[in-house]
Short mmCIF file of N, CA and C in Angstrom, two decimals:
data_model
loop_
_atom_site.label_atom_id
_atom_site.label_comp_id
_atom_site.label_asym_id
_atom_site.label_seq_id
_atom_site.Cartn_x
_atom_site.Cartn_y
_atom_site.Cartn_z
N MET A 269 0.86 -1.18 0.00
CA MET A 269 0.00 0.00 0.00
C MET A 269 0.90 1.24 0.00
N ASN A 270 0.65 2.14 -0.95
CA ASN A 270 1.48 3.33 -1.02
C ASN A 270 0.88 4.45 -0.17
N LEU A 271 1.59 5.56 -0.11
CA LEU A 271 1.18 6.69 0.73
C LEU A 271 -0.16 7.26 0.31
N GLU A 272 -0.41 7.34 -1.00
CA GLU A 272 -1.67 7.88 -1.51
C GLU A 272 -2.85 7.01 -1.09
N GLN A 273 -2.69 5.70 -1.16
CA GLN A 273 -3.77 4.79 -0.76
C GLN A 273 -4.01 4.88 0.74
N THR A 274 -2.95 5.00 1.51
CA THR A 274 -3.06 5.12 2.96
C THR A 274 -3.80 6.40 3.32
N THR A 275 -3.48 7.50 2.64
CA THR A 275 -4.14 8.78 2.89
C THR A 275 -5.62 8.70 2.54
N GLU A 276 -5.94 8.09 1.40
CA GLU A 276 -7.34 7.95 1.00
C GLU A 276 -8.12 7.12 2.02
N LEU A 277 -7.50 6.05 2.51
CA LEU A 277 -8.13 5.20 3.51
C LEU A 277 -8.35 5.97 4.80
N SER A 278 -7.36 6.78 5.20
CA SER A 278 -7.47 7.57 6.42
C SER A 278 -8.59 8.61 6.30
N VAL A 279 -8.67 9.28 5.15
CA VAL A 279 -9.72 10.27 4.92
C VAL A 279 -11.09 9.59 4.93
N SER A 280 -11.18 8.43 4.32
CA SER A 280 -12.44 7.69 4.28
C SER A 280 -12.87 7.26 5.68
N GLU A 281 -11.93 6.81 6.49
CA GLU A 281 -12.24 6.42 7.87
C GLU A 281 -12.71 7.63 8.68
N HIS A 282 -12.06 8.77 8.47
CA HIS A 282 -12.45 9.98 9.18
C HIS A 282 -13.87 10.41 8.78
N ALA A 283 -14.15 10.36 7.50
CA ALA A 283 -15.49 10.73 7.02
C ALA A 283 -16.54 9.79 7.60
N GLN A 284 -16.20 8.53 7.70
CA GLN A 284 -17.14 7.56 8.26
C GLN A 284 -17.37 7.84 9.74
N LYS A 285 -16.31 8.13 10.48
CA LYS A 285 -16.45 8.47 11.90
C LYS A 285 -17.27 9.74 12.09
N LEU A 286 -17.02 10.72 11.20
CA LEU A 286 -17.77 11.97 11.27
C LEU A 286 -19.25 11.73 11.01
N GLY A 287 -19.54 10.87 10.05
CA GLY A 287 -20.93 10.52 9.75
C GLY A 287 -21.61 9.85 10.92
N HIS A 288 -20.89 8.95 11.58
CA HIS A 288 -21.44 8.28 12.77
C HIS A 288 -21.68 9.27 13.90
N LEU A 289 -20.74 10.21 14.08
CA LEU A 289 -20.90 11.23 15.12
C LEU A 289 -22.13 12.09 14.84
N ALA A 290 -22.26 12.53 13.59
CA ALA A 290 -23.42 13.35 13.21
C ALA A 290 -24.71 12.59 13.47
N LEU A 291 -24.74 11.33 13.10
CA LEU A 291 -25.92 10.50 13.31
C LEU A 291 -26.24 10.36 14.79
N SER A 292 -25.21 10.16 15.61
CA SER A 292 -25.44 10.00 17.05
C SER A 292 -25.95 11.29 17.69
N LEU A 293 -25.62 12.44 17.07
CA LEU A 293 -26.09 13.73 17.58
C LEU A 293 -27.46 14.11 17.02
N GLY A 294 -27.94 13.30 16.07
CA GLY A 294 -29.22 13.60 15.44
C GLY A 294 -29.10 14.70 14.40
N TYR A 295 -27.91 14.90 13.88
CA TYR A 295 -27.65 15.94 12.88
C TYR A 295 -27.74 15.32 11.50
N ASP A 296 -28.55 15.94 10.63
CA ASP A 296 -28.69 15.38 9.28
C ASP A 296 -28.37 16.39 8.19
N GLY A 297 -27.67 17.46 8.55
CA GLY A 297 -27.31 18.49 7.58
C GLY A 297 -26.00 18.18 6.89
N SER A 298 -25.52 19.16 6.17
CA SER A 298 -24.28 19.04 5.42
C SER A 298 -23.08 19.02 6.37
N LEU A 299 -22.08 18.24 6.00
CA LEU A 299 -20.89 18.13 6.83
C LEU A 299 -19.70 18.83 6.18
N THR A 300 -19.95 20.04 5.67
CA THR A 300 -18.85 20.84 5.16
C THR A 300 -18.60 21.99 6.12
N VAL A 301 -17.38 22.50 6.11
CA VAL A 301 -17.03 23.59 7.02
C VAL A 301 -17.92 24.79 6.78
N GLY A 302 -18.11 25.18 5.53
CA GLY A 302 -18.93 26.35 5.22
C GLY A 302 -20.36 26.20 5.68
N ALA A 303 -20.95 25.04 5.44
CA ALA A 303 -22.33 24.81 5.85
C ALA A 303 -22.46 24.84 7.37
N LEU A 304 -21.52 24.23 8.06
CA LEU A 304 -21.56 24.22 9.53
C LEU A 304 -21.40 25.64 10.07
N GLU A 305 -20.51 26.43 9.49
CA GLU A 305 -20.34 27.81 9.95
C GLU A 305 -21.60 28.63 9.71
N ASP A 306 -22.24 28.45 8.56
CA ASP A 306 -23.49 29.16 8.28
C ASP A 306 -24.57 28.80 9.30
N GLU A 307 -24.67 27.52 9.63
CA GLU A 307 -25.67 27.08 10.60
C GLU A 307 -25.35 27.61 11.99
N ILE A 308 -24.08 27.67 12.33
CA ILE A 308 -23.68 28.22 13.63
C ILE A 308 -24.09 29.69 13.72
N ARG A 309 -23.85 30.46 12.66
CA ARG A 309 -24.26 31.87 12.64
C ARG A 309 -25.78 31.99 12.79
N PHE A 310 -26.51 31.13 12.09
CA PHE A 310 -27.97 31.15 12.17
C PHE A 310 -28.43 30.91 13.61
N TYR A 311 -27.88 29.90 14.27
CA TYR A 311 -28.30 29.60 15.63
C TYR A 311 -27.80 30.63 16.64
N GLN A 312 -26.69 31.28 16.34
CA GLN A 312 -26.25 32.38 17.21
C GLN A 312 -27.29 33.50 17.18
N ARG A 313 -27.73 33.89 15.98
CA ARG A 313 -28.75 34.95 15.87
C ARG A 313 -30.04 34.53 16.57
N ARG A 314 -30.45 33.28 16.37
CA ARG A 314 -31.68 32.80 17.00
C ARG A 314 -31.58 32.83 18.51
N THR A 315 -30.40 32.47 19.02
CA THR A 315 -30.19 32.45 20.47
C THR A 315 -30.27 33.85 21.04
N VAL A 316 -29.64 34.81 20.37
CA VAL A 316 -29.69 36.20 20.84
C VAL A 316 -31.13 36.69 20.85
N GLU A 317 -31.86 36.43 19.76
CA GLU A 317 -33.26 36.84 19.69
C GLU A 317 -34.08 36.21 20.81
N ALA A 318 -33.85 34.93 21.06
CA ALA A 318 -34.60 34.24 22.11
C ALA A 318 -34.27 34.82 23.48
N CYS A 319 -33.02 35.15 23.72
CA CYS A 319 -32.63 35.74 25.01
C CYS A 319 -33.30 37.08 25.22
N LEU A 320 -33.36 37.90 24.17
CA LEU A 320 -34.01 39.20 24.30
C LEU A 320 -35.51 39.04 24.52
N GLU A 321 -36.13 38.11 23.84
CA GLU A 321 -37.57 37.86 24.04
C GLU A 321 -37.82 37.33 25.45
N LEU A 322 -36.96 36.49 25.94
CA LEU A 322 -37.08 35.99 27.31
C LEU A 322 -36.98 37.15 28.30
N GLY A 323 -36.03 38.03 28.06
CA GLY A 323 -35.86 39.20 28.94
C GLY A 323 -37.10 40.08 28.96
N LYS A 324 -37.71 40.29 27.81
CA LYS A 324 -38.93 41.11 27.74
C LYS A 324 -40.04 40.49 28.58
N ARG A 325 -40.19 39.20 28.47
CA ARG A 325 -41.26 38.52 29.21
C ARG A 325 -40.97 38.51 30.71
N LEU A 326 -39.70 38.42 31.07
CA LEU A 326 -39.35 38.49 32.49
C LEU A 326 -39.65 39.89 33.04
N ILE A 327 -39.39 40.91 32.24
CA ILE A 327 -39.72 42.28 32.67
C ILE A 327 -41.21 42.39 32.96
N LEU A 328 -42.01 41.88 32.04
CA LEU A 328 -43.47 41.96 32.21
C LEU A 328 -43.94 41.11 33.39
N LEU A 329 -43.34 39.92 33.55
CA LEU A 329 -43.70 39.07 34.69
C LEU A 329 -43.37 39.77 36.00
N LYS A 330 -42.21 40.40 36.05
CA LYS A 330 -41.80 41.10 37.26
C LYS A 330 -42.77 42.24 37.56
N GLU A 331 -43.21 42.93 36.52
CA GLU A 331 -44.12 44.05 36.69
C GLU A 331 -45.51 43.59 37.15
N ILE A 332 -45.93 42.44 36.68
CA ILE A 332 -47.31 41.99 36.94
C ILE A 332 -47.45 41.24 38.28
N THR A 333 -46.36 40.72 38.80
CA THR A 333 -46.45 39.94 40.05
C THR A 333 -46.34 40.86 41.26
N PRO A 334 -47.03 40.49 42.33
CA PRO A 334 -46.94 41.28 43.57
C PRO A 334 -45.50 41.30 44.10
N HIS A 335 -45.20 42.34 44.87
CA HIS A 335 -43.87 42.51 45.44
C HIS A 335 -43.43 41.24 46.18
N GLY A 336 -42.23 40.78 45.88
CA GLY A 336 -41.67 39.61 46.55
C GLY A 336 -42.02 38.28 45.90
N GLU A 337 -42.93 38.28 44.94
CA GLU A 337 -43.37 37.03 44.32
C GLU A 337 -42.56 36.67 43.07
N PHE A 338 -41.92 37.65 42.45
CA PHE A 338 -41.18 37.43 41.21
C PHE A 338 -40.11 36.35 41.38
N LYS A 339 -39.37 36.44 42.46
CA LYS A 339 -38.29 35.48 42.70
C LYS A 339 -38.83 34.05 42.78
N GLN A 340 -39.96 33.87 43.44
CA GLN A 340 -40.58 32.54 43.52
C GLN A 340 -41.02 32.06 42.14
N ARG A 341 -41.58 32.97 41.37
CA ARG A 341 -42.06 32.62 40.03
C ARG A 341 -40.92 32.14 39.13
N ILE A 342 -39.81 32.88 39.14
CA ILE A 342 -38.72 32.47 38.26
C ILE A 342 -38.05 31.18 38.76
N GLU A 343 -38.07 30.97 40.07
CA GLU A 343 -37.55 29.70 40.59
C GLU A 343 -38.39 28.53 40.10
N MET A 344 -39.72 28.73 40.00
CA MET A 344 -40.60 27.68 39.47
C MET A 344 -40.29 27.42 37.99
N LEU A 345 -39.76 28.42 37.31
CA LEU A 345 -39.37 28.27 35.90
C LEU A 345 -37.93 27.77 35.75
N ASN A 346 -37.31 27.47 36.88
CA ASN A 346 -35.90 27.02 36.91
C ASN A 346 -34.95 28.05 36.32
N ILE A 347 -35.21 29.31 36.63
CA ILE A 347 -34.32 30.39 36.21
C ILE A 347 -33.73 31.02 37.46
N ASN A 348 -32.43 31.08 37.49
CA ASN A 348 -31.71 31.70 38.60
C ASN A 348 -31.99 33.21 38.60
N TYR A 349 -32.14 33.80 39.77
CA TYR A 349 -32.47 35.23 39.88
C TYR A 349 -31.43 36.10 39.18
N ARG A 350 -30.18 35.78 39.36
CA ARG A 350 -29.11 36.55 38.74
C ARG A 350 -29.17 36.44 37.21
N THR A 351 -29.46 35.26 36.72
CA THR A 351 -29.59 35.05 35.27
C THR A 351 -30.78 35.83 34.74
N ALA A 352 -31.89 35.80 35.47
CA ALA A 352 -33.08 36.56 35.06
C ALA A 352 -32.75 38.04 34.94
N ASN A 353 -32.00 38.56 35.89
CA ASN A 353 -31.62 39.97 35.85
C ASN A 353 -30.73 40.29 34.65
N ARG A 354 -29.91 39.33 34.24
CA ARG A 354 -29.08 39.55 33.05
C ARG A 354 -29.94 39.62 31.80
N PHE A 355 -30.93 38.74 31.69
CA PHE A 355 -31.85 38.79 30.56
C PHE A 355 -32.62 40.11 30.54
N ILE A 356 -33.07 40.53 31.71
CA ILE A 356 -33.82 41.78 31.84
C ILE A 356 -32.95 42.96 31.42
N THR A 357 -31.74 43.01 31.90
CA THR A 357 -30.81 44.09 31.56
C THR A 357 -30.57 44.16 30.06
N ALA A 358 -30.35 43.00 29.45
CA ALA A 358 -30.12 42.95 28.00
C ALA A 358 -31.35 43.43 27.24
N ALA A 359 -32.51 43.01 27.69
CA ALA A 359 -33.75 43.42 27.01
C ALA A 359 -33.94 44.94 27.08
N PHE A 360 -33.68 45.51 28.25
CA PHE A 360 -33.79 46.97 28.38
C PHE A 360 -32.74 47.67 27.51
N LYS A 361 -31.53 47.15 27.52
CA LYS A 361 -30.44 47.78 26.78
C LYS A 361 -30.70 47.79 25.27
N PHE A 362 -31.27 46.71 24.76
CA PHE A 362 -31.46 46.60 23.32
C PHE A 362 -32.91 46.81 22.88
N SER A 363 -33.73 47.30 23.80
CA SER A 363 -35.13 47.55 23.42
C SER A 363 -35.18 48.72 22.44
N LYS A 364 -36.13 48.68 21.55
CA LYS A 364 -36.26 49.71 20.50
C LYS A 364 -36.86 51.00 21.04
N ASN A 365 -37.57 50.91 22.15
CA ASN A 365 -38.19 52.09 22.74
C ASN A 365 -37.37 52.59 23.91
N ASP A 366 -37.31 53.89 24.06
CA ASP A 366 -36.56 54.46 25.20
C ASP A 366 -37.33 54.35 26.48
#
């Protein structure tokens, strides 16, 4: 077996392992660097949007609940108080209205 055949075999084994990894993760998209980077950017934007929407709803929940009850409410939602405040701060900072 020459070096070229060994390299082809190694690349083929890597591709097969990558395919198995993708399958085990439940990923069925393209396995190219460009496609993965595009999808990462897409999910980054979605995550930021979701965090801001979460912050808006936490602001409204805090406003609508009686004094002292907000902390209990967010604990029932499994959200740490400090984390909730970070979402709230971000939502205020990036809100379109002053």
